[in-house]
Structure formats: C-alpha cells, structure tokens
C-alpha cells in the first residue's frame, strides 16, 4: 500500500507548493464527479457498464458526472484565482483528464476489492466505503495533475 500512497502524498505536497488552489480545484472536481455520477446514475441509469468490476456504474452516471465536471470547471474558474492565470481552454481539458483518471482510480480500487472479496476497505466512514474508498480517485489524479502542471 505504501507504493500507492507515497506517490500520491508526494504529488499532493508538490501541487500544494505550486498553489493550494490547485488542490482545492482537484478535490472539488473529484467530488463533483462522485456526487453527480451517483445522482445521475440513480435518476437516469439504465445501461450498466463495467458490470464485473462495479455493477452499479452506469453510462448515464458517467455522462452526468462528465457534464458536472465540465460545468464545475467553468464555475471554479471564476472562483479559484490560480485557475485564472491559465486559459479556460486548458482548464476544461485538464478537468476531462481528471474525470478519466479519477474514474480509473475508482475502478482500479474496485478490482482490488473484488480480488480481496470485500466491499469496503474499512468501516471508518460508514456509507462511504472507508477512507481509501473516498480517496481512490485522488490517488490516481494527483500525480497526473502534478505532471501536467510541470508542463504548463
């Protein structure tokens, strides 16, 4: 587990040294992704995807969360000063990458849990699947964000 957590912690520290605003942007976008994916999936979900890995995920949930992440990026662009130093035409694709990597992290941890025959990594956060389950998307996304910021 240290091999998973160490790169994330290092990336988070490095991002924070660039600007804490980027951490806020990433965390809020990943929350938009999770919450709106759940809501859209529950309200409109008909087509289940990745049934063997995460049977409750739906195409409609993913599309709803992508819409929310895109709209959230535009909203946060007006609220988070560090973002305004970059064109919106860069921030929206960045958010799309974060959407892909965040969901990829979620799916990867679902595969790991299936292999371990467990539903949640811990019982510390009832209803949320445990601490690691709340941060699976962050674990994947933070190194990506750091690498992209280094190129900007």
mmCIF file of C-alpha atoms in Angstrom:
data_model
loop_
_atom_site.group_PDB
_atom_site.id
_atom_site.type_symbol
_atom_site.label_atom_id
_atom_site.label_comp_id
_atom_site.label_asym_id
_atom_site.label_seq_id
_atom_site.Cartn_x
_atom_site.Cartn_y
_atom_site.Cartn_z
ATOM 1 C CA UNK A 1 0.000 0.000 0.000
ATOM 2 C CA UNK A 2 2.941 2.311 0.592
ATOM 3 C CA UNK A 3 3.727 2.095 -3.137
ATOM 4 C CA UNK A 4 0.287 3.534 -3.858
ATOM 5 C CA UNK A 5 0.125 6.174 -1.146
ATOM 6 C CA UNK A 6 3.690 7.538 -1.380
ATOM 7 C CA UNK A 7 3.455 8.914 -4.952
ATOM 8 C CA UNK A 8 0.092 10.473 -4.128
ATOM 9 C CA UNK A 9 1.410 12.141 -0.985
ATOM 10 C CA UNK A 10 4.475 13.420 -2.840
ATOM 11 C CA UNK A 11 2.316 14.756 -5.683
ATOM 12 C CA UNK A 12 -0.072 16.463 -3.254
ATOM 13 C CA UNK A 13 2.818 18.162 -1.457
ATOM 14 C CA UNK A 14 4.338 19.280 -4.755
ATOM 15 C CA UNK A 15 0.997 20.602 -6.039
ATOM 16 C CA UNK A 16 0.442 22.472 -2.776
ATOM 17 C CA UNK A 17 3.853 24.108 -3.164
ATOM 18 C CA UNK A 18 2.746 25.367 -6.591
ATOM 19 C CA UNK A 19 -0.570 26.639 -5.199
ATOM 20 C CA UNK A 20 -3.113 25.257 -2.713
ATOM 21 C CA UNK A 21 -5.770 26.465 -5.168
ATOM 22 C CA UNK A 22 -4.922 23.530 -7.424
ATOM 23 C CA UNK A 23 -5.614 21.111 -4.557
ATOM 24 C CA UNK A 24 -8.982 22.769 -3.968
ATOM 25 C CA UNK A 25 -9.773 22.575 -7.685
ATOM 26 C CA UNK A 26 -8.875 18.886 -7.882
ATOM 27 C CA UNK A 27 -10.708 17.847 -4.713
ATOM 28 C CA UNK A 28 -13.866 19.758 -5.647
ATOM 29 C CA UNK A 29 -13.880 18.391 -9.189
ATOM 30 C CA UNK A 30 -13.453 14.844 -7.938
ATOM 31 C CA UNK A 31 -16.335 15.400 -5.522
ATOM 32 C CA UNK A 32 -18.499 16.740 -8.379
ATOM 33 C CA UNK A 33 -17.538 13.624 -10.294
ATOM 34 C CA UNK A 34 -18.523 11.251 -7.481
ATOM 35 C CA UNK A 35 -21.698 13.007 -6.355
ATOM 36 C CA UNK A 36 -23.158 13.771 -9.762
ATOM 37 C CA UNK A 37 -22.189 10.359 -11.125
ATOM 38 C CA UNK A 38 -24.158 8.812 -8.281
ATOM 39 C CA UNK A 39 -27.150 11.154 -8.694
ATOM 40 C CA UNK A 40 -27.360 10.847 -12.483
ATOM 41 C CA UNK A 41 -26.841 7.097 -12.244
ATOM 42 C CA UNK A 42 -29.656 6.716 -9.717
ATOM 43 C CA UNK A 43 -32.056 9.015 -11.578
ATOM 44 C CA UNK A 44 -31.367 8.044 -15.176
ATOM 45 C CA UNK A 45 -29.128 4.969 -15.079
ATOM 46 C CA UNK A 46 -30.234 2.245 -17.458
ATOM 47 C CA UNK A 47 -27.076 0.999 -19.155
ATOM 48 C CA UNK A 48 -24.687 -0.629 -16.732
ATOM 49 C CA UNK A 49 -21.020 -0.551 -17.661
ATOM 50 C CA UNK A 50 -18.146 -2.464 -16.067
ATOM 51 C CA UNK A 51 -20.653 -4.947 -14.568
ATOM 52 C CA UNK A 52 -17.962 -7.348 -13.384
ATOM 53 C CA UNK A 53 -15.940 -4.624 -11.675
ATOM 54 C CA UNK A 54 -18.501 -2.189 -10.297
ATOM 55 C CA UNK A 55 -22.053 -3.321 -11.104
ATOM 56 C CA UNK A 56 -23.821 -0.095 -10.111
ATOM 57 C CA UNK A 57 -21.895 2.158 -12.513
ATOM 58 C CA UNK A 58 -23.990 3.336 -15.451
ATOM 59 C CA UNK A 59 -23.264 5.134 -18.685
ATOM 60 C CA UNK A 60 -25.764 7.804 -17.666
ATOM 61 C CA UNK A 61 -23.926 8.282 -14.375
ATOM 62 C CA UNK A 62 -20.638 8.752 -16.186
ATOM 63 C CA UNK A 63 -22.154 11.204 -18.668
ATOM 64 C CA UNK A 64 -23.797 13.148 -15.832
ATOM 65 C CA UNK A 65 -20.548 13.340 -13.914
ATOM 66 C CA UNK A 66 -18.664 14.478 -17.035
ATOM 67 C CA UNK A 67 -21.244 17.219 -17.514
ATOM 68 C CA UNK A 68 -20.903 18.219 -13.844
ATOM 69 C CA UNK A 69 -17.100 18.220 -14.007
ATOM 70 C CA UNK A 70 -17.189 20.432 -17.100
ATOM 71 C CA UNK A 71 -19.722 22.840 -15.586
ATOM 72 C CA UNK A 72 -17.834 22.733 -12.282
ATOM 73 C CA UNK A 73 -14.633 23.706 -14.053
ATOM 74 C CA UNK A 74 -16.280 26.763 -15.575
ATOM 75 C CA UNK A 75 -17.722 27.707 -12.175
ATOM 76 C CA UNK A 76 -14.461 27.140 -10.307
ATOM 77 C CA UNK A 77 -12.579 29.086 -12.968
ATOM 78 C CA UNK A 78 -14.419 32.176 -11.763
ATOM 79 C CA UNK A 79 -13.835 31.399 -8.068
ATOM 80 C CA UNK A 80 -10.297 29.996 -7.791
ATOM 81 C CA UNK A 81 -7.727 32.717 -8.571
ATOM 82 C CA UNK A 82 -4.902 30.360 -9.581
ATOM 83 C CA UNK A 83 -7.014 28.983 -12.437
ATOM 84 C CA UNK A 84 -7.472 32.424 -13.920
ATOM 85 C CA UNK A 85 -3.772 32.507 -14.727
ATOM 86 C CA UNK A 86 -4.434 29.859 -17.384
ATOM 87 C CA UNK A 87 -6.848 29.928 -20.304
ATOM 88 C CA UNK A 88 -10.154 28.152 -19.765
ATOM 89 C CA UNK A 89 -9.338 26.199 -22.928
ATOM 90 C CA UNK A 90 -6.584 24.499 -20.904
ATOM 91 C CA UNK A 91 -8.560 24.029 -17.698
ATOM 92 C CA UNK A 92 -11.512 22.219 -19.299
ATOM 93 C CA UNK A 93 -9.344 19.530 -20.965
ATOM 94 C CA UNK A 94 -7.434 19.205 -17.689
ATOM 95 C CA UNK A 95 -10.746 18.538 -15.955
ATOM 96 C CA UNK A 96 -11.558 15.896 -18.580
ATOM 97 C CA UNK A 97 -8.248 14.154 -17.825
ATOM 98 C CA UNK A 98 -9.076 14.330 -14.131
ATOM 99 C CA UNK A 99 -12.504 12.814 -14.871
ATOM 100 C CA UNK A 100 -10.865 9.895 -16.705
ATOM 101 C CA UNK A 101 -8.130 9.318 -14.128
ATOM 102 C CA UNK A 102 -10.485 9.776 -11.176
ATOM 103 C CA UNK A 103 -12.877 7.179 -12.528
ATOM 104 C CA UNK A 104 -9.942 4.967 -13.471
ATOM 105 C CA UNK A 105 -8.706 5.063 -9.884
ATOM 106 C CA UNK A 106 -12.183 4.226 -8.630
ATOM 107 C CA UNK A 107 -12.423 1.250 -10.993
ATOM 108 C CA UNK A 108 -8.923 0.014 -10.166
ATOM 109 C CA UNK A 109 -9.691 0.002 -6.458
ATOM 110 C CA UNK A 110 -12.954 -1.824 -7.209
ATOM 111 C CA UNK A 111 -10.927 -4.514 -8.997
ATOM 112 C CA UNK A 112 -8.608 -4.769 -5.991
ATOM 113 C CA UNK A 113 -11.562 -5.060 -3.600
ATOM 114 C CA UNK A 114 -13.157 -7.761 -5.767
ATOM 115 C CA UNK A 115 -9.878 -9.662 -5.674
ATOM 116 C CA UNK A 116 -9.864 -9.378 -1.882
ATOM 117 C CA UNK A 117 -13.563 -10.355 -1.705
ATOM 118 C CA UNK A 118 -14.506 -7.242 0.240
ATOM 119 C CA UNK A 119 -16.974 -4.442 -0.396
ATOM 120 C CA UNK A 120 -15.211 -1.682 1.558
ATOM 121 C CA UNK A 121 -11.584 -1.106 2.518
ATOM 122 C CA UNK A 122 -12.608 -0.172 6.065
ATOM 123 C CA UNK A 123 -15.572 0.733 8.219
ATOM 124 C CA UNK A 124 -14.210 4.102 9.354
ATOM 125 C CA UNK A 125 -16.573 6.087 7.115
ATOM 126 C CA UNK A 126 -19.888 4.214 7.106
ATOM 127 C CA UNK A 127 -21.780 4.671 3.860
ATOM 128 C CA UNK A 128 -18.664 5.859 2.037
ATOM 129 C CA UNK A 129 -16.800 2.584 1.725
ATOM 130 C CA UNK A 130 -13.936 3.510 4.014
ATOM 131 C CA UNK A 131 -11.144 6.046 3.954
ATOM 132 C CA UNK A 132 -9.286 4.606 0.978
ATOM 133 C CA UNK A 133 -12.531 4.388 -0.991
ATOM 134 C CA UNK A 134 -13.056 8.134 -0.556
ATOM 135 C CA UNK A 135 -9.589 8.888 -1.889
ATOM 136 C CA UNK A 136 -9.155 6.340 -4.687
ATOM 137 C CA UNK A 137 -9.757 8.924 -7.399
ATOM 138 C CA UNK A 138 -7.406 11.383 -5.681
ATOM 139 C CA UNK A 139 -4.657 8.753 -5.571
ATOM 140 C CA UNK A 140 -4.746 8.440 -9.342
ATOM 141 C CA UNK A 141 -5.395 12.066 -10.207
ATOM 142 C CA UNK A 142 -2.841 13.913 -8.074
ATOM 143 C CA UNK A 143 0.269 12.557 -9.858
ATOM 144 C CA UNK A 144 -1.372 13.361 -13.204
ATOM 145 C CA UNK A 145 -2.185 16.911 -12.126
ATOM 146 C CA UNK A 146 1.358 17.440 -10.892
ATOM 147 C CA UNK A 147 2.856 16.208 -14.173
ATOM 148 C CA UNK A 148 0.563 18.446 -16.211
ATOM 149 C CA UNK A 149 1.300 21.485 -14.056
ATOM 150 C CA UNK A 150 5.010 20.878 -14.584
ATOM 151 C CA UNK A 151 4.443 21.171 -18.336
ATOM 152 C CA UNK A 152 2.470 24.422 -18.000
#
